[in-house]
N, CA, C and O of each residue as an XYZ file, in Angstrom:
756
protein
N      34.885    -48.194    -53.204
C      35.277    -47.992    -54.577
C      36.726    -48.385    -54.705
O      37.607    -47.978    -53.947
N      36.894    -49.131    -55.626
C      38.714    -49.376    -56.020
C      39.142    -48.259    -56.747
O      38.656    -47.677    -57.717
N      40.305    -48.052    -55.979
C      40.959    -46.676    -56.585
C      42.512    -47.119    -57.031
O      43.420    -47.561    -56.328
N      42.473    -46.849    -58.388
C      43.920    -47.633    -58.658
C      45.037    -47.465    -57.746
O      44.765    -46.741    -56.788
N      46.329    -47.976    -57.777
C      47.184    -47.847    -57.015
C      47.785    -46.532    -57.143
O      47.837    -45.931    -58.216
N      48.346    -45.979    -55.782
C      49.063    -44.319    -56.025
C      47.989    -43.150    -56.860
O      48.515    -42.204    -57.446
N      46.545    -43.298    -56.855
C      45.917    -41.942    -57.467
C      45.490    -41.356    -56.454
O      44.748    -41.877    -55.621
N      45.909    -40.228    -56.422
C      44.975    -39.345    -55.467
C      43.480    -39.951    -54.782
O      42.650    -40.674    -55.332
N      43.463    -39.312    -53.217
C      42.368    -39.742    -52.638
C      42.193    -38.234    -52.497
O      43.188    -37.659    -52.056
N      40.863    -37.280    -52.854
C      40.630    -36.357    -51.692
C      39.843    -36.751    -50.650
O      38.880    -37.516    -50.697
N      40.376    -36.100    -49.563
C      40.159    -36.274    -48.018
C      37.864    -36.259    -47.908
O      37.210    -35.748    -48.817
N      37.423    -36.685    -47.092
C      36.522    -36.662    -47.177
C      36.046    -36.616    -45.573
O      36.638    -37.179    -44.653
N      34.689    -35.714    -45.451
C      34.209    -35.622    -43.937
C      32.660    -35.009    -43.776
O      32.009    -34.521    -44.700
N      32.196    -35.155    -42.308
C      30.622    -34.677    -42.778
C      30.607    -33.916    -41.128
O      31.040    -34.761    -40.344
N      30.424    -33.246    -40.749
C      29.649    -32.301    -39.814
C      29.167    -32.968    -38.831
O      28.316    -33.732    -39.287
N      29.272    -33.087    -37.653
C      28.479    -33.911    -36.332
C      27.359    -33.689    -36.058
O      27.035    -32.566    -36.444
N      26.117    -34.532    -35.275
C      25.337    -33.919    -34.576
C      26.080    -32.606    -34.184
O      27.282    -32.352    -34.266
N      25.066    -31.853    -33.746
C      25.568    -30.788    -32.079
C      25.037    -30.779    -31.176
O      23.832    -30.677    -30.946
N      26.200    -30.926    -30.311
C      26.084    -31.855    -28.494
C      24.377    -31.234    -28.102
O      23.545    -30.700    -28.834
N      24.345    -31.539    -26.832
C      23.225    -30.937    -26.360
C      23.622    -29.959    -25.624
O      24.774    -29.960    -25.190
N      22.580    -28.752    -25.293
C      23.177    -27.069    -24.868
C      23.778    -27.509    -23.797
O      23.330    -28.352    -23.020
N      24.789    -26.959    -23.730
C      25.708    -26.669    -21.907
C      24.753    -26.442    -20.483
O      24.965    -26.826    -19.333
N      23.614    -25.651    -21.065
C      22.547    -25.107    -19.745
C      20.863    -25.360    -20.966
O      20.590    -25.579    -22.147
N      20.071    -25.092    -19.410
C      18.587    -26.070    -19.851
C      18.448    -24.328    -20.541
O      17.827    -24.118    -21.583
N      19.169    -23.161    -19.708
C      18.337    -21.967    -19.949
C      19.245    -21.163    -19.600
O      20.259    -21.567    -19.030
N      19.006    -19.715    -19.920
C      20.201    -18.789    -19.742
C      21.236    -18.216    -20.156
O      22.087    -17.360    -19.912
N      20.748    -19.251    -21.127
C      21.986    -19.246    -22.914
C      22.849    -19.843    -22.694
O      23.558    -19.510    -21.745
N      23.213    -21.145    -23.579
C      24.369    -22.021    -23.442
C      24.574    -22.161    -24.625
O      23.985    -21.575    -25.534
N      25.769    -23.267    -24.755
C      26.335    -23.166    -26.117
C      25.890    -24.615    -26.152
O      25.560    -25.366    -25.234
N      26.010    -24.898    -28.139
C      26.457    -26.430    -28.386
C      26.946    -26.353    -29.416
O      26.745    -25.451    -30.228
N      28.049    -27.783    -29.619
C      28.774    -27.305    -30.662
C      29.109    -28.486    -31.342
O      29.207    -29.564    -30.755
N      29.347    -28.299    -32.927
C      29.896    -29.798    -33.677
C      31.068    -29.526    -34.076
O      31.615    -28.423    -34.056
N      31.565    -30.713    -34.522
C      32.643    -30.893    -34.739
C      32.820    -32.075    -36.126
O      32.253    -33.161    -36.247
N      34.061    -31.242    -37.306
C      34.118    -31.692    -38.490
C      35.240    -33.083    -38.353
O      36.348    -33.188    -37.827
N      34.165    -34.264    -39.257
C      34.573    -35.668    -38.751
C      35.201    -36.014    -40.042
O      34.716    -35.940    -41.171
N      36.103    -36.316    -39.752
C      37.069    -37.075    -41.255
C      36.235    -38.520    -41.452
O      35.818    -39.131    -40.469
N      36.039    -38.990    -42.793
C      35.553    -39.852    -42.702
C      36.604    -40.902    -43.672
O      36.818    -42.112    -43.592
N      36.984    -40.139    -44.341
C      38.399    -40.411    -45.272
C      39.389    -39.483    -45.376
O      39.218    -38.467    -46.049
N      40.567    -39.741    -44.702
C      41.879    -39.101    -45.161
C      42.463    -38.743    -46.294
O      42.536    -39.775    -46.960
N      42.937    -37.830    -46.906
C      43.489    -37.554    -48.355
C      44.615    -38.602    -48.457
O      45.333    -38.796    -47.476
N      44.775    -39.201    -49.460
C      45.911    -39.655    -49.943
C      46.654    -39.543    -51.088
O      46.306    -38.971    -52.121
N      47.596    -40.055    -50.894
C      48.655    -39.667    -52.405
C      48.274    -38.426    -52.856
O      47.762    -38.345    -53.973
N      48.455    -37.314    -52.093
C      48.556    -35.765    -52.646
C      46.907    -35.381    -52.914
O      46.631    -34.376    -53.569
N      46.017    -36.110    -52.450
C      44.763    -35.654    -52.675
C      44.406    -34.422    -51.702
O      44.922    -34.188    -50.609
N      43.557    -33.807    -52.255
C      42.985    -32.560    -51.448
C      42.272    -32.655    -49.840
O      41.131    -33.067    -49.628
N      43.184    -32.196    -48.846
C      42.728    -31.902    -47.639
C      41.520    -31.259    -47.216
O      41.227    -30.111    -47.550
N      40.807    -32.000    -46.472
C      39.534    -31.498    -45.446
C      39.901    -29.957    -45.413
O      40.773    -29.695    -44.584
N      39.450    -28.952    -46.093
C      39.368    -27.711    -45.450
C      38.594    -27.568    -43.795
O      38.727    -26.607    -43.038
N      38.069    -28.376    -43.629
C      37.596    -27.697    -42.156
C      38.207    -28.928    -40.868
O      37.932    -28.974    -39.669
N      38.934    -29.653    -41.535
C      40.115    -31.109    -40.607
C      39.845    -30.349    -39.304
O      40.431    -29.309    -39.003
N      38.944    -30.929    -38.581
C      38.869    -30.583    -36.573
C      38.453    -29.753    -36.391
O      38.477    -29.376    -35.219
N      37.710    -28.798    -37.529
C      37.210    -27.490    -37.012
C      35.789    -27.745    -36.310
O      34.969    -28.330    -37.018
N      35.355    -27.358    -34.914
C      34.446    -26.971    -34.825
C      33.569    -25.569    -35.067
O      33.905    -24.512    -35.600
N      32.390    -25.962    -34.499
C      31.289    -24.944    -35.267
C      30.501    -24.613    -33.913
O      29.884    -25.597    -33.506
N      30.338    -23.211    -32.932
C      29.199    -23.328    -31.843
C      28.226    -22.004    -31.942
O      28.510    -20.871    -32.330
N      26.925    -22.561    -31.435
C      26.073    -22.069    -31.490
C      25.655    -21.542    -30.273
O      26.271    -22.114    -29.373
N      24.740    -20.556    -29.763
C      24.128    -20.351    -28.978
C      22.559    -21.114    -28.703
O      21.770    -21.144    -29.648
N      22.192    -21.682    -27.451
C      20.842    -22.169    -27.113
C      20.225    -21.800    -26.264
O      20.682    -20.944    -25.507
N      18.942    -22.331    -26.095
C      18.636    -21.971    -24.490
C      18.421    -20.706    -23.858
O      18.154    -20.474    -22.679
N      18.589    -19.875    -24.877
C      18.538    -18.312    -24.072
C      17.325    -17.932    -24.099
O      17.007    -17.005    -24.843
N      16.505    -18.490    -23.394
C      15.317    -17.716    -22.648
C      16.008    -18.105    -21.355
O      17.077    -18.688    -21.175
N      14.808    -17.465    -20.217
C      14.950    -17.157    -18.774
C      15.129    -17.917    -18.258
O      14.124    -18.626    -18.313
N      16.124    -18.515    -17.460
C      15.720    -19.615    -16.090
C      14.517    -18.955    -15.314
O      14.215    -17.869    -14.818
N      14.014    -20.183    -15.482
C      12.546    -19.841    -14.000
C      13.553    -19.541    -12.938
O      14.762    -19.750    -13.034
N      12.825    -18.947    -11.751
C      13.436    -18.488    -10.949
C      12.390    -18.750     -9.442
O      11.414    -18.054     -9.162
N      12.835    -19.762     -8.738
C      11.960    -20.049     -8.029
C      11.598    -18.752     -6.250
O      12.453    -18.372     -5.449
N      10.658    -18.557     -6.242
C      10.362    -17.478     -4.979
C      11.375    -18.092     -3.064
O      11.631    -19.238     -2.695
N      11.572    -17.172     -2.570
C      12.025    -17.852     -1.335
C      11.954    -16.990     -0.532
O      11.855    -15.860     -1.010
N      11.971    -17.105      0.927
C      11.720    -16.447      2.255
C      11.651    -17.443      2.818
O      11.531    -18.590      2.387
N      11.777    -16.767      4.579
C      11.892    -17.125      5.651
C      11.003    -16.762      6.449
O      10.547    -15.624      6.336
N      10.754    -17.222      6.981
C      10.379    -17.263      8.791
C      10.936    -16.214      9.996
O      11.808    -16.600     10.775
N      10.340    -14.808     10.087
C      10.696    -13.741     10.884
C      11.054    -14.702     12.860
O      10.763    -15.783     13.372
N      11.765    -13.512     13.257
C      11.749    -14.080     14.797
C      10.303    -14.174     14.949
O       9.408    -13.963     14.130
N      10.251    -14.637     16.517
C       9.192    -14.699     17.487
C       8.776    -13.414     17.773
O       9.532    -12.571     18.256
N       7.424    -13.184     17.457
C       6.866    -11.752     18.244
C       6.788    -12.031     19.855
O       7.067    -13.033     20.514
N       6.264    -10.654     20.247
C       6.009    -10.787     21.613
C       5.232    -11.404     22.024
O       4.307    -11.469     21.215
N       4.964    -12.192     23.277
C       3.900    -12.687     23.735
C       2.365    -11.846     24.122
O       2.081    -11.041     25.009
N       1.735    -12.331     23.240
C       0.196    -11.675     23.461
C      -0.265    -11.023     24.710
O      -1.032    -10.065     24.623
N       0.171    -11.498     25.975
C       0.145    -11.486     27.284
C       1.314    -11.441     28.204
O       2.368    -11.897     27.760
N       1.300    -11.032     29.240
C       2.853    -10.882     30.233
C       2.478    -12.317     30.974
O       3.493    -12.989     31.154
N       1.291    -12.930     31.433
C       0.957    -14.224     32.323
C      -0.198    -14.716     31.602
O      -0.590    -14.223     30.544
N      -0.936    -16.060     32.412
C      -2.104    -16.547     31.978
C      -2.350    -17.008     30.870
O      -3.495    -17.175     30.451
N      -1.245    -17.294     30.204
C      -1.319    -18.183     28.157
C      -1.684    -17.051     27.640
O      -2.604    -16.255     27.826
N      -0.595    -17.150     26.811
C      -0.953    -16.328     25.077
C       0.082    -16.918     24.241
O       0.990    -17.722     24.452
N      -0.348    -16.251     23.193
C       0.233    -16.642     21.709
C       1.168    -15.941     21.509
O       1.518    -15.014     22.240
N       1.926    -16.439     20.052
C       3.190    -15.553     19.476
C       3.388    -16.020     18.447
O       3.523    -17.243     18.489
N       3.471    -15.572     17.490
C       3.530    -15.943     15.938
C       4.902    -15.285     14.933
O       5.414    -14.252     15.364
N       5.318    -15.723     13.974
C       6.042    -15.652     13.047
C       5.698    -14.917     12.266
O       4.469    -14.875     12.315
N       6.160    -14.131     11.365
C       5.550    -13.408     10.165
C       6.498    -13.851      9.106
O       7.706    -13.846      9.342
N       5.892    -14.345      7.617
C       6.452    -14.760      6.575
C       7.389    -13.659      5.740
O       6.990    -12.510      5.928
N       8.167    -13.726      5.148
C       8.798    -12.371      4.656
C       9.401    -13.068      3.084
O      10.046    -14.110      3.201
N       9.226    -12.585      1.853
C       9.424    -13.510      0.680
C      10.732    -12.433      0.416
O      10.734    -11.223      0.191
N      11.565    -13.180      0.513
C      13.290    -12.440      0.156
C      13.523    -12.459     -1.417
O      14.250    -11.567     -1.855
N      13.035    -13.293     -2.238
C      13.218    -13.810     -4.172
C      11.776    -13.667     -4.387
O      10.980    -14.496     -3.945
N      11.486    -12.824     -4.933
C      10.118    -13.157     -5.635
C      10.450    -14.412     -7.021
O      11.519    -14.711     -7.552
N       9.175    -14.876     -7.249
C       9.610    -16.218     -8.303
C       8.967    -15.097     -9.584
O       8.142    -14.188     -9.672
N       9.807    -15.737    -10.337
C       9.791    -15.074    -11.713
C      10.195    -16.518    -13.102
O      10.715    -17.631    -13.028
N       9.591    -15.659    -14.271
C       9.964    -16.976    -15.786
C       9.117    -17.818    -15.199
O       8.890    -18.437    -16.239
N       8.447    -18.375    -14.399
C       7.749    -19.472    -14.295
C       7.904    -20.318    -13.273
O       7.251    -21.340    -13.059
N       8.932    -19.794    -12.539
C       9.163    -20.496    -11.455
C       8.199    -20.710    -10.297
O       7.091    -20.175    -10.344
N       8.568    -21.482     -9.235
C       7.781    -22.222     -8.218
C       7.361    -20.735     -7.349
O       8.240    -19.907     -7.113
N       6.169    -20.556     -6.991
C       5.686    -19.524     -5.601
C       5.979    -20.138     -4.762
O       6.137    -21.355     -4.851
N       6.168    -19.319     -3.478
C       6.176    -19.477     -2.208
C       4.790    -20.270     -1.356
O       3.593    -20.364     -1.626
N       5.189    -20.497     -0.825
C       4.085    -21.512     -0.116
C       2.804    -20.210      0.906
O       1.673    -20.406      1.350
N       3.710    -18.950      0.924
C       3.079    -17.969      1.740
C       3.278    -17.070      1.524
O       4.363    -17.089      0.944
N       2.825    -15.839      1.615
C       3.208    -14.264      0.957
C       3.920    -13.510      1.929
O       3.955    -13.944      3.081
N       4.591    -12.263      1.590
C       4.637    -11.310      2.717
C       3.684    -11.305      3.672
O       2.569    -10.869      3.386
N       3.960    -11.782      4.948
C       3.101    -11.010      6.376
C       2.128    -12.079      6.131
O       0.982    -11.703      5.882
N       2.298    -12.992      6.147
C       1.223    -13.982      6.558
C       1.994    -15.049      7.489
O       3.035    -15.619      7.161
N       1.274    -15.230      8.760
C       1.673    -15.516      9.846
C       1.403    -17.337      9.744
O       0.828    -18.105      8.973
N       2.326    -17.455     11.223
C       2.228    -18.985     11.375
C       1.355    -19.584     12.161
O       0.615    -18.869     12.836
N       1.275    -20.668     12.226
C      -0.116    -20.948     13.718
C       0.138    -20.997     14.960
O      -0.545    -21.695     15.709
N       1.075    -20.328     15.353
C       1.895    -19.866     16.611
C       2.000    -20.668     17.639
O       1.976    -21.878     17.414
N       2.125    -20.245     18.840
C       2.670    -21.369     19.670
C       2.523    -20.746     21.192
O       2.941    -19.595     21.065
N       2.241    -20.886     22.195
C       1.604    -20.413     22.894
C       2.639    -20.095     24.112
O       3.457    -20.970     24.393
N       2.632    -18.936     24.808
C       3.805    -18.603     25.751
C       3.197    -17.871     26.892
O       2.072    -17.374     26.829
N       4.203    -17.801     28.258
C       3.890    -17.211     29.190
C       2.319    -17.543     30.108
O       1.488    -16.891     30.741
N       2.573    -19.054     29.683
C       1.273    -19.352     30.818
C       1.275    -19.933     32.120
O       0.683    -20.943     32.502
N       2.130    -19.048     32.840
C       2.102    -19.414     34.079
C       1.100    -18.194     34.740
O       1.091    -16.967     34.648
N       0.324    -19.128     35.401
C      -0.650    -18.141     36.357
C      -0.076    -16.738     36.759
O       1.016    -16.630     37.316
N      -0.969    -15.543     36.407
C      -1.190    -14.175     36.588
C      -0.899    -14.042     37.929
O      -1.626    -14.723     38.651
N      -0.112    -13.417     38.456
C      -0.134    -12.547     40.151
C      -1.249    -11.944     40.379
O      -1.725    -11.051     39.677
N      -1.857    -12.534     41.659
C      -2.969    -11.738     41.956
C      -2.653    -10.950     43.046
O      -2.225    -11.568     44.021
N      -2.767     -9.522     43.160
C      -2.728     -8.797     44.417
C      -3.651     -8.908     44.714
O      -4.634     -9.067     43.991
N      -3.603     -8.843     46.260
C      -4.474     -8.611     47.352
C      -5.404     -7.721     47.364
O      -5.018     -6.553     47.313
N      -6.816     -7.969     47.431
C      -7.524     -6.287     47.861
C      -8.536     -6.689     48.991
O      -9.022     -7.795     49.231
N      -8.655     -5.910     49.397
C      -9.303     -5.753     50.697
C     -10.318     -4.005     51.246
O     -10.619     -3.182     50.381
N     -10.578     -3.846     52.351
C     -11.218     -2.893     52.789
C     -11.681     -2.549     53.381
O     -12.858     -2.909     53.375
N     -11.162     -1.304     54.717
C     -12.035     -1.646     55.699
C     -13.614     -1.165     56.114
O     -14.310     -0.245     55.684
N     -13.914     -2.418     57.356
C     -15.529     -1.688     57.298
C     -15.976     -0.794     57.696
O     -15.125      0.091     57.784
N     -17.320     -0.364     58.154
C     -17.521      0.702     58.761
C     -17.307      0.920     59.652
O     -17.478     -0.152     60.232
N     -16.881      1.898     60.646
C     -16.784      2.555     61.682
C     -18.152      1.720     62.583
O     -19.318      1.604     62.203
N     -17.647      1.318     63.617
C     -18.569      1.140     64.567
C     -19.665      2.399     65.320
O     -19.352      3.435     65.907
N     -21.094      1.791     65.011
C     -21.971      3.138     65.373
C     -21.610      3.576     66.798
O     -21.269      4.715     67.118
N     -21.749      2.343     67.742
C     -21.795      2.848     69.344
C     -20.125      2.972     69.554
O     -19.186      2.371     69.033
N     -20.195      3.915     70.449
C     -18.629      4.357     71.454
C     -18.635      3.205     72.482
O     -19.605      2.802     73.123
N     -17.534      2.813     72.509
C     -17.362      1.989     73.788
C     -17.491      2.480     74.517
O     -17.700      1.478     75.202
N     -17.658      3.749     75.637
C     -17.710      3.883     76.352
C     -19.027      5.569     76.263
O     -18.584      6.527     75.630
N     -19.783      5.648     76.599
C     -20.965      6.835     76.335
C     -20.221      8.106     76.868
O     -20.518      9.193     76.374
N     -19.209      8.023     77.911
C     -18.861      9.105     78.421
C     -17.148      9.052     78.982
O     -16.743      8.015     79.508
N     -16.308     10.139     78.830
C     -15.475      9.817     79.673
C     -14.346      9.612     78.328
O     -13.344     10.286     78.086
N     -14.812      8.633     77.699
C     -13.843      8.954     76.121
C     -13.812      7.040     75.999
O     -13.536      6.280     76.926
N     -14.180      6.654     74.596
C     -14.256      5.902     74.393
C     -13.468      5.582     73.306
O     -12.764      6.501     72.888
N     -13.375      4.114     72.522
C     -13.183      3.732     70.938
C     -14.094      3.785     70.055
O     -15.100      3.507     70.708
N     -14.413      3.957     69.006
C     -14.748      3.466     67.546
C     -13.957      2.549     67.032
O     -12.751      2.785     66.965
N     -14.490      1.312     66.566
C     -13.606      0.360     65.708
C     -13.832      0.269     64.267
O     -15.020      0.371     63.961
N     -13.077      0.116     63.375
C     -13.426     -0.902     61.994
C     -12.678     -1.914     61.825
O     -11.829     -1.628     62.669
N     -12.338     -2.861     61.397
C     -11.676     -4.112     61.159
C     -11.098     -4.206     59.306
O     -11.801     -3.976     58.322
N     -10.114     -4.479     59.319
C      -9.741     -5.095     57.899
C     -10.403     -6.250     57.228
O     -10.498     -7.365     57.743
N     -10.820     -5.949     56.142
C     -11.601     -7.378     54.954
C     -11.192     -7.401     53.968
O     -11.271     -6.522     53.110
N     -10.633     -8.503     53.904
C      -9.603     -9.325     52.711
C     -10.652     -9.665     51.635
O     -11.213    -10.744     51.827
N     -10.984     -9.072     50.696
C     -11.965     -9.409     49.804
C     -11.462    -10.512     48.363
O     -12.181    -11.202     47.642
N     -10.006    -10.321     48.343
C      -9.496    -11.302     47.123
C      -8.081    -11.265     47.818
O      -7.439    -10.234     48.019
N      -7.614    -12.797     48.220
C      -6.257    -13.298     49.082
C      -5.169    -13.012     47.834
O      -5.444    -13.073     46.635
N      -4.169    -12.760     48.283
C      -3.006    -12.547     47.017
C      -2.389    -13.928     47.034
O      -2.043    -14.707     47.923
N      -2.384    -13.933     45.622
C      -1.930    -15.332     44.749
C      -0.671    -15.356     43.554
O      -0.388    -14.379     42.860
N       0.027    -16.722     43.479
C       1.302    -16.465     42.739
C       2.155    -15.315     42.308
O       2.311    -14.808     41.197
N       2.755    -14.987     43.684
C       3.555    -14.013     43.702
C       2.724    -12.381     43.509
O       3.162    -11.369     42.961
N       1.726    -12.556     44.016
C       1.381    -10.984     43.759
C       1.153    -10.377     45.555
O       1.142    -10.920     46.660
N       0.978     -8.805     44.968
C       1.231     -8.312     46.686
C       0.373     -8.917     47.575
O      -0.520     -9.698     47.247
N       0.693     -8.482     48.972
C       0.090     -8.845     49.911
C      -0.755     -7.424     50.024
O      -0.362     -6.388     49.486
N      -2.333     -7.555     51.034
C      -2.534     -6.180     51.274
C      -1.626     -5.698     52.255
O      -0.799     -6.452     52.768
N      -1.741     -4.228     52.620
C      -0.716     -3.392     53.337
C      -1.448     -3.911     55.236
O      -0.781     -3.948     56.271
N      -2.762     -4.188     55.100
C      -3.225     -5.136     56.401
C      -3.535     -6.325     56.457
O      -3.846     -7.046     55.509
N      -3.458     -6.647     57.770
C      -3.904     -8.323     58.047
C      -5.723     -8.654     57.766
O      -6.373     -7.621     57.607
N      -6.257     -9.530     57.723
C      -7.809     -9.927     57.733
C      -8.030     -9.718     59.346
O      -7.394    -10.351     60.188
N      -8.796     -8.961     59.577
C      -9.446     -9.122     61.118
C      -8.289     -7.896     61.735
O      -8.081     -8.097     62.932
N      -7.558     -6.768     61.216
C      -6.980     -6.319     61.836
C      -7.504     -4.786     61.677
O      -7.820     -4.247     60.616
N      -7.518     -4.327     62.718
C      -8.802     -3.310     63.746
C      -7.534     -1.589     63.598
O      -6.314     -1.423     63.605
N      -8.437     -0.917     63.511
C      -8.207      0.624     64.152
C      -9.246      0.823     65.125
O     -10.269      0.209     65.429
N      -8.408      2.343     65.701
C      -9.402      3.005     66.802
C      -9.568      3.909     66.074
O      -9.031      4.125     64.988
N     -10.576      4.696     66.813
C     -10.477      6.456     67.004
C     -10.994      6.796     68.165
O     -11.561      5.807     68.629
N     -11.063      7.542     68.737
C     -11.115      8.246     70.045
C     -12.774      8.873     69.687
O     -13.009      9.440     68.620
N     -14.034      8.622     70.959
C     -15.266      8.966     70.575
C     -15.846      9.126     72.544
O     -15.541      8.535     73.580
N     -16.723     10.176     72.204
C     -17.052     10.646     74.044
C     -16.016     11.083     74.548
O     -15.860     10.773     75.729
N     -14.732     12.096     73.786
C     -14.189     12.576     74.960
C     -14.374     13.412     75.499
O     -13.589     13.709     76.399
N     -15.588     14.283     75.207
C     -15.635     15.634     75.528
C     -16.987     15.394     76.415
O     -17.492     16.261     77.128
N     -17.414     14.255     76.271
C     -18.709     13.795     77.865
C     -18.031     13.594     79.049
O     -17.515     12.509     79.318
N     -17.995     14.415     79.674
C     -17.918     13.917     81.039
C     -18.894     13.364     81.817
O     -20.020     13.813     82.033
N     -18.226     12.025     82.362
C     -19.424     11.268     83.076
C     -19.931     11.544     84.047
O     -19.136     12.062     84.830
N     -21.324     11.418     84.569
C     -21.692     12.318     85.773
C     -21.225     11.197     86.760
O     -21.248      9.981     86.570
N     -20.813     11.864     87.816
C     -20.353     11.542     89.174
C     -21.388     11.648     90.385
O     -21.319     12.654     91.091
N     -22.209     10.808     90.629
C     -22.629     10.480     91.735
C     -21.808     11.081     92.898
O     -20.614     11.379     92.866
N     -22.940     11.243     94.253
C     -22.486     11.722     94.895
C     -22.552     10.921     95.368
O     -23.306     10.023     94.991
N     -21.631     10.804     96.676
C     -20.960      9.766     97.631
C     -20.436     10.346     99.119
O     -19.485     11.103     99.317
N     -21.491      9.664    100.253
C     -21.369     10.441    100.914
C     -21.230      9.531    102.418
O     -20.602      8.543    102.039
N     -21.502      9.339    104.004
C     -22.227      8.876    104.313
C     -22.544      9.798    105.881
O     -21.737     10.527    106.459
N     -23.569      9.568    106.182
C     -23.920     10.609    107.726
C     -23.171     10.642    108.772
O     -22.804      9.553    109.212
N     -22.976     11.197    109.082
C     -22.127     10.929    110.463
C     -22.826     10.475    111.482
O     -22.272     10.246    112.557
């Protein structure tokens, strides 16, 4: 528009978009800002709102809140020798909430473990001895009874030995109270 020379201009302006929120969620702000689009001149009336911005609140619902946990130590091994297992237990530290992501696993749900302590079991030794021999070595006069040691399972990776050898013998004392008869022994003169 032609505006004669020296007449008043009033100032002129219009309101901005408003930005986009500060946060997706949680409450953020956005805000506009008043845009001169024409300056007042020659004594014309000033922008009452010249640079003022204007802010709002957005966004204020919940951030989702995604779930999280860890991975407990190692339990004990299932077994002291001979392979066993040992597993993890899941433990959820954030529960997920607003919509957020679950956990891949719940409280106390275990892992597919991993296997420990399989080195061969110690076997002790057992053994036992046999019976007492029926006959006396000797019928009269005082004899032995024997039994012998039998290794029935040899001790293996580090486990005891028996307290006897295989093939190793006791006595006991049998006929001592026979006295043997003594022939007589003589010869004529």
């Amino acid at each position: 528009q032609d505006v004669p020379e020296n007449c008043p201009v009033d100032c002129e302006g219009e309101w901005s978009e408003y930005t986009d929120c500060s946060l997706t969620c949680g409450g953020g702000e956005k805000t506009r800002t008043f845009v001169i689009t024409q300056q007042a001149l020659y004594d014309g009336d000033d922008c009452p709102d010249n640079g003022a911005t204007h802010t709002i609140s957005c966004s204020s619902e919940t951030c989702p809140r995604d779930c999280e946990g860890e991975w407990g130590e190692w339990q004990s091994c299932s077994t002291t020798c001979g392979g066993g297992s040992q597993y993890q237990y899941f433990a959820v530290t954030v529960e997920a909430a607003h919509g957020g992501r679950q956990c891949e696993f719940a409280t106390g749900d275990a892992n597919d473990g991993r296997n420990c302590n399989t080195d061969e079991c110690p076997v002790d030794c057992e053994g036992h001895w046999s019976e007492w021999s029926e006959q006396c070595s000797q019928s009269c006069g005082g004899g032995l009874h024997t039994h012998s040691w039998i290794v029935t399972i040899d001790a293996a990776n580090g486990g005891a030995p028996c307290d006897f050898d295989e093939g190793q013998t006791q006595n006991r004392d049998c006929n001592v109270d026979i006295e043997c008869p003594v022939d007589c022994e003589g010869e004529w003169d």
